[in-house]
Tab-separated table of C-alpha atoms in Angstrom:
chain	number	residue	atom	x	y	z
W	1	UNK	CA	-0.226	-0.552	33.578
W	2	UNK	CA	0.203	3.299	34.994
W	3	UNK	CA	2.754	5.410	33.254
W	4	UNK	CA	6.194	4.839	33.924
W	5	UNK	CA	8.367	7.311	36.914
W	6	UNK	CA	11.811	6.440	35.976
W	7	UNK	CA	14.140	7.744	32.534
W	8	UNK	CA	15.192	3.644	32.560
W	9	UNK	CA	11.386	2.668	31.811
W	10	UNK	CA	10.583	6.135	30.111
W	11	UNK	CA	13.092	5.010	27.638
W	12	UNK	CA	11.310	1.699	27.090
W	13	UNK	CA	7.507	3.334	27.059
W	14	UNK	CA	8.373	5.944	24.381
W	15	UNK	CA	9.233	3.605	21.210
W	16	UNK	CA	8.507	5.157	18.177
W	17	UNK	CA	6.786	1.502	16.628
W	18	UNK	CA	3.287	2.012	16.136
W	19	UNK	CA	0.886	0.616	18.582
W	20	UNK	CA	-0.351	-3.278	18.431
W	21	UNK	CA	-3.657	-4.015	18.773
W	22	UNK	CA	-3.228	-4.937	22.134
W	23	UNK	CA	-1.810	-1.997	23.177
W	24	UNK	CA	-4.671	0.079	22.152
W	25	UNK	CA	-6.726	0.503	25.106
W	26	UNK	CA	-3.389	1.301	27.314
W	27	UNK	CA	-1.687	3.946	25.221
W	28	UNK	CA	-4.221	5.241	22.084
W	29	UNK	CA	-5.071	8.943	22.416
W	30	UNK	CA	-7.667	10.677	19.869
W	31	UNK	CA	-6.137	12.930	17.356
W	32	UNK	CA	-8.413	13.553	14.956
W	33	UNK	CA	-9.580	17.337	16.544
W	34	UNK	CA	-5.531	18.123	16.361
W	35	UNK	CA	-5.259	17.100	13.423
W	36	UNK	CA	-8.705	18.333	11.627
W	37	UNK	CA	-11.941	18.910	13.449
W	38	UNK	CA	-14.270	18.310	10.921
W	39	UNK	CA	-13.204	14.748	9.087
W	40	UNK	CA	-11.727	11.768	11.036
W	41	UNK	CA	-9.499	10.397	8.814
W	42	UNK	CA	-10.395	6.730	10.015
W	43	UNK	CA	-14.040	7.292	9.524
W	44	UNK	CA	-13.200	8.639	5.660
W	45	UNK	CA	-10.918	5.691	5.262
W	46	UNK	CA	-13.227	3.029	6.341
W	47	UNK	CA	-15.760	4.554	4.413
W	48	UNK	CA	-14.162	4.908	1.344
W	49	UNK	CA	-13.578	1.131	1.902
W	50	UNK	CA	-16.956	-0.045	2.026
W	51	UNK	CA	-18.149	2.047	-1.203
W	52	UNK	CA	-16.682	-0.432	-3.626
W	53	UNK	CA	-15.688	-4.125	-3.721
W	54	UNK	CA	-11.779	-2.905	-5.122
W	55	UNK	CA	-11.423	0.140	-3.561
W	56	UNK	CA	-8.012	1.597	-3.431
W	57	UNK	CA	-7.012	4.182	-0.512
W	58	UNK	CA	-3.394	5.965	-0.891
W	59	UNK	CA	-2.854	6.878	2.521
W	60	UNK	CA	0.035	9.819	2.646
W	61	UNK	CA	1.775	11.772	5.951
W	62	UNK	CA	5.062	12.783	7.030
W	63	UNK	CA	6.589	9.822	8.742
W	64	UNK	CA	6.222	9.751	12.215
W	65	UNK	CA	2.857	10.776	12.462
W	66	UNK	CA	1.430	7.903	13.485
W	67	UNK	CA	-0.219	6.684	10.299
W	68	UNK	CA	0.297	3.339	11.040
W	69	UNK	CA	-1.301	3.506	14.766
W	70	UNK	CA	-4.049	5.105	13.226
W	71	UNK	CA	-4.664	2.176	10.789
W	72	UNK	CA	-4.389	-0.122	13.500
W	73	UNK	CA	-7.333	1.823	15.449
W	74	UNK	CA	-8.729	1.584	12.175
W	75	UNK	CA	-8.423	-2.452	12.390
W	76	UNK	CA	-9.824	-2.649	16.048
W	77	UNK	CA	-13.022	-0.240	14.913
W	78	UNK	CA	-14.140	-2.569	12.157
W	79	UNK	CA	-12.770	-6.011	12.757
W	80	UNK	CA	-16.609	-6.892	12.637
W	81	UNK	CA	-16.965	-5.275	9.174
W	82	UNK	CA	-13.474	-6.321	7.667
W	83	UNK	CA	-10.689	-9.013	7.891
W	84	UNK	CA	-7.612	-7.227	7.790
W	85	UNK	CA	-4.841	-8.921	6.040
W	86	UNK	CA	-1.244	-6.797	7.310
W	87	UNK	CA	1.907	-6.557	5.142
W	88	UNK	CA	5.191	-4.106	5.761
W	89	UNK	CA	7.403	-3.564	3.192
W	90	UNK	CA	9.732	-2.804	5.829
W	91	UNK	CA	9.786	-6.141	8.017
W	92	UNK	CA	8.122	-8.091	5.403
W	93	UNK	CA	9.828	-7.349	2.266
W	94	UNK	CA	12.867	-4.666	0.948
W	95	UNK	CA	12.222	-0.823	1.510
W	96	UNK	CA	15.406	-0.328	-0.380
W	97	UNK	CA	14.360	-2.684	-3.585
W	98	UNK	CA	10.510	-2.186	-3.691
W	99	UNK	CA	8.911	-2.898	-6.940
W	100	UNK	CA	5.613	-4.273	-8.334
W	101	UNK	CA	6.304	-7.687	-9.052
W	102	UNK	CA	7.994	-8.771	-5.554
W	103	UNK	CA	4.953	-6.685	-3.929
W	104	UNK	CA	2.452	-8.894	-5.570
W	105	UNK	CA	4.099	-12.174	-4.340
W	106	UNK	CA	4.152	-10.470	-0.648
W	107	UNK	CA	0.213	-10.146	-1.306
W	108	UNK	CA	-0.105	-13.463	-1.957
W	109	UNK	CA	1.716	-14.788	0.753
W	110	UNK	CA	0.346	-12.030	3.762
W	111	UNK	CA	-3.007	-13.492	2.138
W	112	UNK	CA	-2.209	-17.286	1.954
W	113	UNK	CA	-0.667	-17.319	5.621
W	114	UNK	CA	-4.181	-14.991	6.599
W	115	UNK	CA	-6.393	-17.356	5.148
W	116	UNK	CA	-4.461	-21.056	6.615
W	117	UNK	CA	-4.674	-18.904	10.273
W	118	UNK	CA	-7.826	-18.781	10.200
W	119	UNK	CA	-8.193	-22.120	8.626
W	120	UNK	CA	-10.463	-20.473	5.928
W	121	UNK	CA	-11.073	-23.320	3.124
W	122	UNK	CA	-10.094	-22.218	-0.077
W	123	UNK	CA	-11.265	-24.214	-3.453
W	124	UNK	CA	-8.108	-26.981	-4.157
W	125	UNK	CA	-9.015	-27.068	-7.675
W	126	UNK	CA	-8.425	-22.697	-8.152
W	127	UNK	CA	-5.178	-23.275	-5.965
W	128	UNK	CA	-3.895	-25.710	-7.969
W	129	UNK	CA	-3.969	-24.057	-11.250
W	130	UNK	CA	-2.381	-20.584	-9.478
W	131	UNK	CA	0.267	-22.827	-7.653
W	132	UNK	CA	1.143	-24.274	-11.371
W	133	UNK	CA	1.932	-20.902	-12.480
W	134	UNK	CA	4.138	-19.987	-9.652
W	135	UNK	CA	5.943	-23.245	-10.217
W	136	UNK	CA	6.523	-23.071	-13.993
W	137	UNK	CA	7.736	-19.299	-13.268
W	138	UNK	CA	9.792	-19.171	-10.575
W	139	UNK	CA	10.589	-22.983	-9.446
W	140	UNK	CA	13.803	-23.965	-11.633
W	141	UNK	CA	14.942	-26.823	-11.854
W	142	UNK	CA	18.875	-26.632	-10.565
W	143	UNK	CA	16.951	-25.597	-6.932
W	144	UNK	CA	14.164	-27.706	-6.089
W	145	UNK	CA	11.461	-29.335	-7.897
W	146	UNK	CA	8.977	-27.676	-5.292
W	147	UNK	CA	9.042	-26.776	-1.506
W	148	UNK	CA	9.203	-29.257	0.913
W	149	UNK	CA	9.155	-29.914	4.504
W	150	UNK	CA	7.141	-27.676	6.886
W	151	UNK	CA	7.146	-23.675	7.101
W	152	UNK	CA	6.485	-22.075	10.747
W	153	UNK	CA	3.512	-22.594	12.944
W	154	UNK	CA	3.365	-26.183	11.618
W	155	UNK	CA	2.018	-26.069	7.736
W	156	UNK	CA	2.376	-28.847	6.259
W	157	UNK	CA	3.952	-27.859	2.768
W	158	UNK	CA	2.959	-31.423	0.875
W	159	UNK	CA	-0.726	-30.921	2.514
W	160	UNK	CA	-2.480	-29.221	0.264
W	161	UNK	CA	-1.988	-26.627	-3.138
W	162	UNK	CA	-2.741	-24.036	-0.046
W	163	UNK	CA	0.420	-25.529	1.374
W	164	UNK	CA	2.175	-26.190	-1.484
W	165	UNK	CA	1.365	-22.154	-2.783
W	166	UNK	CA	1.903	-20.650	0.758
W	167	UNK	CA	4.808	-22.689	1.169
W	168	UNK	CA	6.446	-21.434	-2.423
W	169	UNK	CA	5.352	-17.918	-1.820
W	170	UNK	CA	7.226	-18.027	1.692
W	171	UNK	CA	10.481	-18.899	0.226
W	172	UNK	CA	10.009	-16.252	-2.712
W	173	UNK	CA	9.559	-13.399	0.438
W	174	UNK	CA	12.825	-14.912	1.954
W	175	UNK	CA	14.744	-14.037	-0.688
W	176	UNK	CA	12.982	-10.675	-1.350
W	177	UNK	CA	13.673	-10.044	2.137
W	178	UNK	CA	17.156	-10.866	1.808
W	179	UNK	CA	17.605	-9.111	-1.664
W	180	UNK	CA	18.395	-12.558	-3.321
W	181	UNK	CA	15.280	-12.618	-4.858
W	182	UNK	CA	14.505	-14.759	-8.417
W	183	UNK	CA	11.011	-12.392	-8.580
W	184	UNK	CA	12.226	-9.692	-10.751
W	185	UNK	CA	14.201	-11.667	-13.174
W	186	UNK	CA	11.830	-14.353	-13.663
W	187	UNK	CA	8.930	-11.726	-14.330
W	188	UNK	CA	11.284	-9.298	-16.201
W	189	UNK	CA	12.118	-12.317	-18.900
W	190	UNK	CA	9.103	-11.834	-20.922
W	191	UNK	CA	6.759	-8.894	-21.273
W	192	UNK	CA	3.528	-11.372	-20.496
W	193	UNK	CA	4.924	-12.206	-17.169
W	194	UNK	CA	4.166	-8.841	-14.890
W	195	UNK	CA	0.256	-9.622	-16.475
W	196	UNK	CA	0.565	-12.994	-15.579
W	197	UNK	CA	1.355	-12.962	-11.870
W	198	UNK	CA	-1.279	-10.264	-11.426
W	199	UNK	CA	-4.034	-11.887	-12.753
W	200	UNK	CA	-3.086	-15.109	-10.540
W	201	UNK	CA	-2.840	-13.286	-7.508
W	202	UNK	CA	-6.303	-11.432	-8.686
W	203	UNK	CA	-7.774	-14.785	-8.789
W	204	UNK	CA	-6.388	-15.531	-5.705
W	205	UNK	CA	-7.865	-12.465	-3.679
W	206	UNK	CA	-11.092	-13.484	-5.378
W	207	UNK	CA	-11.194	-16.857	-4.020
W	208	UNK	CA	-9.877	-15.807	-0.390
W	209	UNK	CA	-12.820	-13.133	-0.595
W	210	UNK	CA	-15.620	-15.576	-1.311
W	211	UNK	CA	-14.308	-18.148	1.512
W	212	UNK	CA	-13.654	-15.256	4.199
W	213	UNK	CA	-17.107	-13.874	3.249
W	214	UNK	CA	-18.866	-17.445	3.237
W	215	UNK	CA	-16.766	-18.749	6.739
W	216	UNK	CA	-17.018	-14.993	8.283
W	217	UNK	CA	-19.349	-12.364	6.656
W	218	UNK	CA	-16.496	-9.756	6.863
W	219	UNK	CA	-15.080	-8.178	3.497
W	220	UNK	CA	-11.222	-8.754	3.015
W	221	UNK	CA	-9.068	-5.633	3.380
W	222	UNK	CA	-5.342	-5.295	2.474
W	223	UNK	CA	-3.395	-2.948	4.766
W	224	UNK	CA	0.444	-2.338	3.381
W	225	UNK	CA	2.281	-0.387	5.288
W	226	UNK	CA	5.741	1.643	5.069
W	227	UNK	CA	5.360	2.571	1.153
W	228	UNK	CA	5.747	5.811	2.795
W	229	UNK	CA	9.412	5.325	3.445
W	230	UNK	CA	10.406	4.146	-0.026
W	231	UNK	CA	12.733	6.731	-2.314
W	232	UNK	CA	11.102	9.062	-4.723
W	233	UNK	CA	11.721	7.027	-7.472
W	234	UNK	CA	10.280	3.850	-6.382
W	235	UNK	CA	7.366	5.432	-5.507
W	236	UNK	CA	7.254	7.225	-8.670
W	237	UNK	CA	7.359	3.643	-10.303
W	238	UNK	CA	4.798	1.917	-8.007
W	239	UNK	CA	1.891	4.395	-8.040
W	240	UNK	CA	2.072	6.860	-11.293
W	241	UNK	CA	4.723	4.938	-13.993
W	242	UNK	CA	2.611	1.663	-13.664
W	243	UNK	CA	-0.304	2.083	-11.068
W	244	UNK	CA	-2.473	-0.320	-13.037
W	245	UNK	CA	-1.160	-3.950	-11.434
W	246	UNK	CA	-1.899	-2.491	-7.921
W	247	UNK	CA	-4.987	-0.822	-8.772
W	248	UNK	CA	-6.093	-3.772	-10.522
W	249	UNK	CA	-6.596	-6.334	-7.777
W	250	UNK	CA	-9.911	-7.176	-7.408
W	251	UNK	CA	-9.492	-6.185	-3.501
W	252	UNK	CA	-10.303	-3.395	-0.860
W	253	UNK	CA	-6.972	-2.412	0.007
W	254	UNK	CA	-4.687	0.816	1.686
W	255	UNK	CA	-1.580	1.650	0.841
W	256	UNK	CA	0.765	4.089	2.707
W	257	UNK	CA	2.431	6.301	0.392
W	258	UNK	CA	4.617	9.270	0.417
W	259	UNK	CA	3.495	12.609	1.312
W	260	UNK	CA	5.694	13.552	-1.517
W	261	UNK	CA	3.427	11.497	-4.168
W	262	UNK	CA	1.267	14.657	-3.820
W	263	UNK	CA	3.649	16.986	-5.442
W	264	UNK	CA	4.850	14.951	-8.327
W	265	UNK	CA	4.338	16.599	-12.135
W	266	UNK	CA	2.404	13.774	-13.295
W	267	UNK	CA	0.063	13.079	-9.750
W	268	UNK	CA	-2.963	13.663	-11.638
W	269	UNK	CA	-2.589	9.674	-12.888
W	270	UNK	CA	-3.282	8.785	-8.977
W	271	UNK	CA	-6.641	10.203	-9.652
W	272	UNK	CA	-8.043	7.428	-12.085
W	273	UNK	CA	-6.643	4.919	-9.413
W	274	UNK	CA	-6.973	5.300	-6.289
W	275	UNK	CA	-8.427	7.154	-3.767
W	276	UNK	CA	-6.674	9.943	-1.766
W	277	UNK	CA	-6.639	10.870	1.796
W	278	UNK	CA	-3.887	12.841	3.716
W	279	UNK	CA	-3.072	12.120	7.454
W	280	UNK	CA	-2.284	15.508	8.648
W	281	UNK	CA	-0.162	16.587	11.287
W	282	UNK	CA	-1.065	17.200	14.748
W	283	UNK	CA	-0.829	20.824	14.732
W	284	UNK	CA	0.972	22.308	17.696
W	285	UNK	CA	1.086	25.614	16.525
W	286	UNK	CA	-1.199	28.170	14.223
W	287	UNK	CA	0.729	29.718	11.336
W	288	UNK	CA	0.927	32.664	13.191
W	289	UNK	CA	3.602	30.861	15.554
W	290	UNK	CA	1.247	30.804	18.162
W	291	UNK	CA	0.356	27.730	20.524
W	292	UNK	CA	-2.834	25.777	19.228
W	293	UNK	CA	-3.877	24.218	22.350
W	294	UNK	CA	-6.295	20.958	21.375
W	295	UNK	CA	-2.743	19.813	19.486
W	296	UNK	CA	-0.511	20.883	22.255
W	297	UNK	CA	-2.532	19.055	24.692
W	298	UNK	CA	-3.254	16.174	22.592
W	299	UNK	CA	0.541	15.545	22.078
W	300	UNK	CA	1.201	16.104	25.968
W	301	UNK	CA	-1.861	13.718	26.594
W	302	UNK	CA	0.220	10.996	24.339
W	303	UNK	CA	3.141	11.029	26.695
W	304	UNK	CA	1.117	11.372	29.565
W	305	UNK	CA	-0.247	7.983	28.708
W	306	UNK	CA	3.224	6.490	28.813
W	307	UNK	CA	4.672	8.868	31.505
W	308	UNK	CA	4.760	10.231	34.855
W	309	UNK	CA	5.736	14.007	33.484
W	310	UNK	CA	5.720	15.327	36.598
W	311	UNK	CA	8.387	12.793	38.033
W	312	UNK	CA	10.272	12.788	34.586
W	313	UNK	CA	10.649	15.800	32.737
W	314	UNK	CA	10.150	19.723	33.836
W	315	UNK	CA	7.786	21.647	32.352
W	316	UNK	CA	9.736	24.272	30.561
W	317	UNK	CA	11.650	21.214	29.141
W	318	UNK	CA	8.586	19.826	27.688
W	319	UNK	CA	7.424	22.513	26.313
W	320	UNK	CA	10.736	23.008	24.531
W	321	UNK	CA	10.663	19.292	23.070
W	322	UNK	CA	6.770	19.819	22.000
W	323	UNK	CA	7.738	23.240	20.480
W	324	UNK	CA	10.461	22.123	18.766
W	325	UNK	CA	9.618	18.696	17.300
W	326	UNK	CA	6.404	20.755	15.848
W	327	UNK	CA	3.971	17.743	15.962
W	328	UNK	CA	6.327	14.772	14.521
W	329	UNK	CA	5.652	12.550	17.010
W	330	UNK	CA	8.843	10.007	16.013
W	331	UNK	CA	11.146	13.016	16.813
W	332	UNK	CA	9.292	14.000	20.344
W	333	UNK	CA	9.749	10.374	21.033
W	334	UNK	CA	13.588	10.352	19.869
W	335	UNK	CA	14.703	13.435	21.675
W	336	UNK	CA	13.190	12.650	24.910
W	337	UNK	CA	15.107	9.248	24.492
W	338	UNK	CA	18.107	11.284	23.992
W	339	UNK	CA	17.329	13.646	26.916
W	340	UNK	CA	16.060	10.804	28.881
W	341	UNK	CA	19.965	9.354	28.743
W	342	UNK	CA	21.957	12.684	29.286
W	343	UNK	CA	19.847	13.513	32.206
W	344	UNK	CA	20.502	9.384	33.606
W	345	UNK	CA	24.264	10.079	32.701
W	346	UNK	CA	24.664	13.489	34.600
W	347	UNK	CA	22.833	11.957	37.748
W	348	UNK	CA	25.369	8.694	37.970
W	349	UNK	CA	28.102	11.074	37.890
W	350	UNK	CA	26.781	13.284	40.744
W	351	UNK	CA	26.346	16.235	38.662
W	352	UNK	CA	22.341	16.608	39.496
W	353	UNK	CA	20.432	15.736	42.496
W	354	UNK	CA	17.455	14.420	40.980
W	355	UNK	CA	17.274	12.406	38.123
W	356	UNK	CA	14.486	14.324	35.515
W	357	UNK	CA	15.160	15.297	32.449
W	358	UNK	CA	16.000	19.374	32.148
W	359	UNK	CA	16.079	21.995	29.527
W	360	UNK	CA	19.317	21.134	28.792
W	361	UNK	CA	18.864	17.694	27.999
W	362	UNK	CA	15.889	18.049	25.704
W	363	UNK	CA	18.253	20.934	24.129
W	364	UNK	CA	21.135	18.063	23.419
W	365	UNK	CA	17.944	15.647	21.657
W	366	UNK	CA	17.289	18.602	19.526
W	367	UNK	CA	20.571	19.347	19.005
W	368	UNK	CA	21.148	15.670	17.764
W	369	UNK	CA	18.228	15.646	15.324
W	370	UNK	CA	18.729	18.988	13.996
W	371	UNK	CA	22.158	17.549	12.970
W	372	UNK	CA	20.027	14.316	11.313
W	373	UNK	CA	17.718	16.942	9.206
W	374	UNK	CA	20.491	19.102	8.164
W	375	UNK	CA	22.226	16.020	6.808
W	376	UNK	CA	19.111	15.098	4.645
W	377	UNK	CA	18.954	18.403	2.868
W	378	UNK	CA	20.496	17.841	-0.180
W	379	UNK	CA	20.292	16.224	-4.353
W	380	UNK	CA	22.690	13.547	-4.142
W	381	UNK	CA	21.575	10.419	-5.870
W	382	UNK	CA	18.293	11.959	-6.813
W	383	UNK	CA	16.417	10.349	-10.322
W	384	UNK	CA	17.177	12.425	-13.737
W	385	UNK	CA	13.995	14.575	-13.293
W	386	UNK	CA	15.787	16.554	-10.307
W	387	UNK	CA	19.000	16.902	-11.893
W	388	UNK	CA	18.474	20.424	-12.503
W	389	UNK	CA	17.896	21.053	-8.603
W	390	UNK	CA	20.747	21.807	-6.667
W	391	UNK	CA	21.324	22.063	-2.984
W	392	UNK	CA	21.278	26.120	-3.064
W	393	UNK	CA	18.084	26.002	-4.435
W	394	UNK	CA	16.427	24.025	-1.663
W	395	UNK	CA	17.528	26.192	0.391
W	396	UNK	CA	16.537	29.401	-0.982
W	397	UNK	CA	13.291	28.077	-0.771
W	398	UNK	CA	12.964	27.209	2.381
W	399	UNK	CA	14.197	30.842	3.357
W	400	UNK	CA	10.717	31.980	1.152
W	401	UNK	CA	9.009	29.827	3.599
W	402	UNK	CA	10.108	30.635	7.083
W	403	UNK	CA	7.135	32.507	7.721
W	404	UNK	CA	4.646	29.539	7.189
W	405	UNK	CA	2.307	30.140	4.189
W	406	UNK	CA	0.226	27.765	1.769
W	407	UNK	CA	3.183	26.662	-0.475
W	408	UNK	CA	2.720	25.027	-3.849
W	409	UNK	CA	3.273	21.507	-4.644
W	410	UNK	CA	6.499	21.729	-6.864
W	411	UNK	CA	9.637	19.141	-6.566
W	412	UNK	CA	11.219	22.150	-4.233
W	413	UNK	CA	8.650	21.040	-2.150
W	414	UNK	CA	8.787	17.537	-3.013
W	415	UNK	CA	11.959	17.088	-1.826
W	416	UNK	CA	12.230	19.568	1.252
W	417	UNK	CA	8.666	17.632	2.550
W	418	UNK	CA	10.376	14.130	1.697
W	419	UNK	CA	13.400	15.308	4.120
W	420	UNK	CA	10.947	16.487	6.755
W	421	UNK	CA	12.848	19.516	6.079
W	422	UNK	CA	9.234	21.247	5.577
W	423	UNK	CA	6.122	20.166	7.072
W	424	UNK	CA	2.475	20.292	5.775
W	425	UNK	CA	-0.403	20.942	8.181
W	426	UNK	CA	-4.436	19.998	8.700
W	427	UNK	CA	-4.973	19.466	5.247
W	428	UNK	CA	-5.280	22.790	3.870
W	429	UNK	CA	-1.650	22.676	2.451
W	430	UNK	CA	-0.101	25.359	4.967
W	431	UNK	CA	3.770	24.435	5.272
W	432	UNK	CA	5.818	25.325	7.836
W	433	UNK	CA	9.997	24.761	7.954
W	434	UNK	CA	10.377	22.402	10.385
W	435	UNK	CA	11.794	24.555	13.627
W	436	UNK	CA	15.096	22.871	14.088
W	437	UNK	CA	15.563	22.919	10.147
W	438	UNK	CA	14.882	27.036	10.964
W	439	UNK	CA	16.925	27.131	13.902
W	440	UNK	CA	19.647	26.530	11.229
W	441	UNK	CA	18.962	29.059	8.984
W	442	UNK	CA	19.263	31.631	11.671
W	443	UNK	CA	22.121	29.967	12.887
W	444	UNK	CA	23.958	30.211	9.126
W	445	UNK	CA	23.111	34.132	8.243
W	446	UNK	CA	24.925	35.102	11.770
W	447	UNK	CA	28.053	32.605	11.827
């Protein structure tokens, strides 16, 4: 499919979702040299990987840029190597509600539904004693005895304790889903119970390791996605209060996490745990403000795979939106959709003759998410251990930082990185205050 010539289809072609497999050989543009030209970070991932049967892989980066396409490269480069089994907290379960417990039971089901796909035998007699756990535990009485009836794509819930537990664990997701889950209070009863239902979905990762390995000589690999976008204290809960259940699970596995993560007082407990990697930014400019061209033209290559530029946007107006949205490739991709409709809206009402996007326009997309970043600068409803921050503060640091400079990891930092306030480059831990957020400043000391 060629890129698109019009703002209607422009509109459509830059969606800020990450890539699907099958749009890979359409749309995927190398980053790695824009974002560091020594390591691929897919290379280090997938290596990491294959050094131990349970390795762990915290996978941090700004949001919005493109973690998640990279892990789906990741998935297409090694399918031979690995079955990937895919979970999102944010279609799959509750970014607002995430903890421990209900992201075991999403485990179990992502691998349940994985394994009856690809009609992968698993032994009846381990199912059945995991299945009576789940029953006793979160099957009461007042409800229903067990599940019954058939779930999507045509399982047959009464078929088998594969059924029968992938039929359960699909009805526990609903309701995580829907935030009338049973999961926390059931597990939350009795001390034992958080043990309990991470030992039977161990043993359940076991057994779906040996079949996939016996049916397919690939290594399982659990890919959960969109921890990243989780609160600071959730995070804080998942990965350094009580790492130890997810670490645990006798599985290769990554986990997005917050860039954030990094800068917490107590991040050296991540170190006994898991395995770190940072997805750095595509760099578009050095830190002394100047253009750094394999990022600049590895972002412009991105949209060229999507769009006519020439027929859609003017130069000087893409320059502006590449400047200005400093490598966050969710923002280029929301103010050219903003720019894309106030250069469509001036051309219906006669006010242009030809119907490409202008300075202007990508000015009013900036415009619109400068207002979003400004808004997310602040301490309201922050945990206890930032009570002692105040706005003021967060600002007066970023003011230290507007020349861009290696920056410690403090919860200044913490927070200004978690509101994409203040961005973190190739790796090194150079920061830079995001341009709009700067724009800002300058726009506060004259008014």
């Amino acid at each position: 499919m060629p890129p698109v010539k019009t703002l209607a289809e422009l509109r459509r072609a830059l969606d800020p979702k990450p890539l699907r497999l099958d749009q890979l050989d359409q749309y995927f543009v190398e980053t790695g040299d824009a974002r560091d030209a020594k390591v691929s970070r897919r290379h280090e991932i997938a290596e990491r990987l294959a050094a131990g049967t349970s390795k762990k892989v915290l996978l941090a980066g700004h949001a919005g840029t493109g973690k998640s396409t990279e892990l789906v490269k990741l998935r297409a480069e090694h399918k031979d190597r690995f079955t990937f089994v895919e979970l999102s907290i944010t279609t799959d379960g509750d970014p607002g509600k995430v903890n421990t417990e209900g992201l075991l039971v999403l485990i179990a089901e992502a691998v349940l539904r994985k394994t009856h796909d690809l009609r992968i035998n698993l032994d009846e007699a381990h199912l059945e004693k995991i299945y009576g756990w789940f029953e006793q535990t979160f099957v009461s009485r007042e409800t229903s005895s067990s599940p019954s009836g058939e779930l999507g794509g045509g399982i047959d819930l009464q078929d088998s304790f594969l059924g029968k537990l992938l039929g359960l664990t699909a009805t526990l997701k609903v309701g995580i889903q829907t935030g009338s889950s049973v999961v926390s209070r059931k597990v939350r009863e009795f001390e034992h119970r958080l043990p309990e239902l991470t030992a039977r979905c161990g043993e359940l990762l076991k057994e779906a390791e040996l079949a996939l390995s016996a049916a397919t000589g690939t290594r399982l690999v659990l890919i959960v996605e969109d921890l990243d976008k989780v609160d600071v204290e959730p995070a804080g809960r998942l990965f350094i209060e009580n790492p130890a259940p997810l670490a645990a699970l006798p599985v290769r596995a990554v986990f997005t996490a917050p860039i954030f993560l990094w800068c917490n007082p107590r991040a050296g407990v991540l170190e006994s745990h898991f395995d770190k990697v940072t997805m750095p930014m595509i760099k578009v400019a050095n830190p002394n403000g100047k253009r750094y061209l394999p990022g600049w033209e590895t972002v412009r290559d991105i949209l060229a795979h999507r769009v006519d530029l020439s027929a859609c946007i003017e130069d000087k107006a893409l320059d502006l939106a590449i400047a200005k949205t400093a490598g966050v490739l969710r923002h280029l991709f929301s103010v050219l959709n903003l720019a894309a409709l106030a250069a469509e809206q001036d051309f219906k009402r006669g006010y242009r003759e030809q119907e490409r996007i202008n300075k202007s326009d990508v000015r009013y997309g900036l415009d619109r998410l400068k207002i979003e970043l400004i808004q997310k600068i602040g301490v309201m409803g922050l945990p206890d251990e930032f009570k002692d921050i105040e706005t003021p503060d967060l600002y007066h640091r970023l003011e230290e930082l507007k020349a861009p400079k290696l920056a410690d990891s403090d919860r200044i930092n913490l927070l200004l990185m978690q509101a994409q306030a203040l961005l973190e480059y190739n790796g090194k831990g150079w920061h830079r205050v995001h341009p709009l957020v700067l724009e800002h400043l300058e726009e506060s000391r004259s008014s």
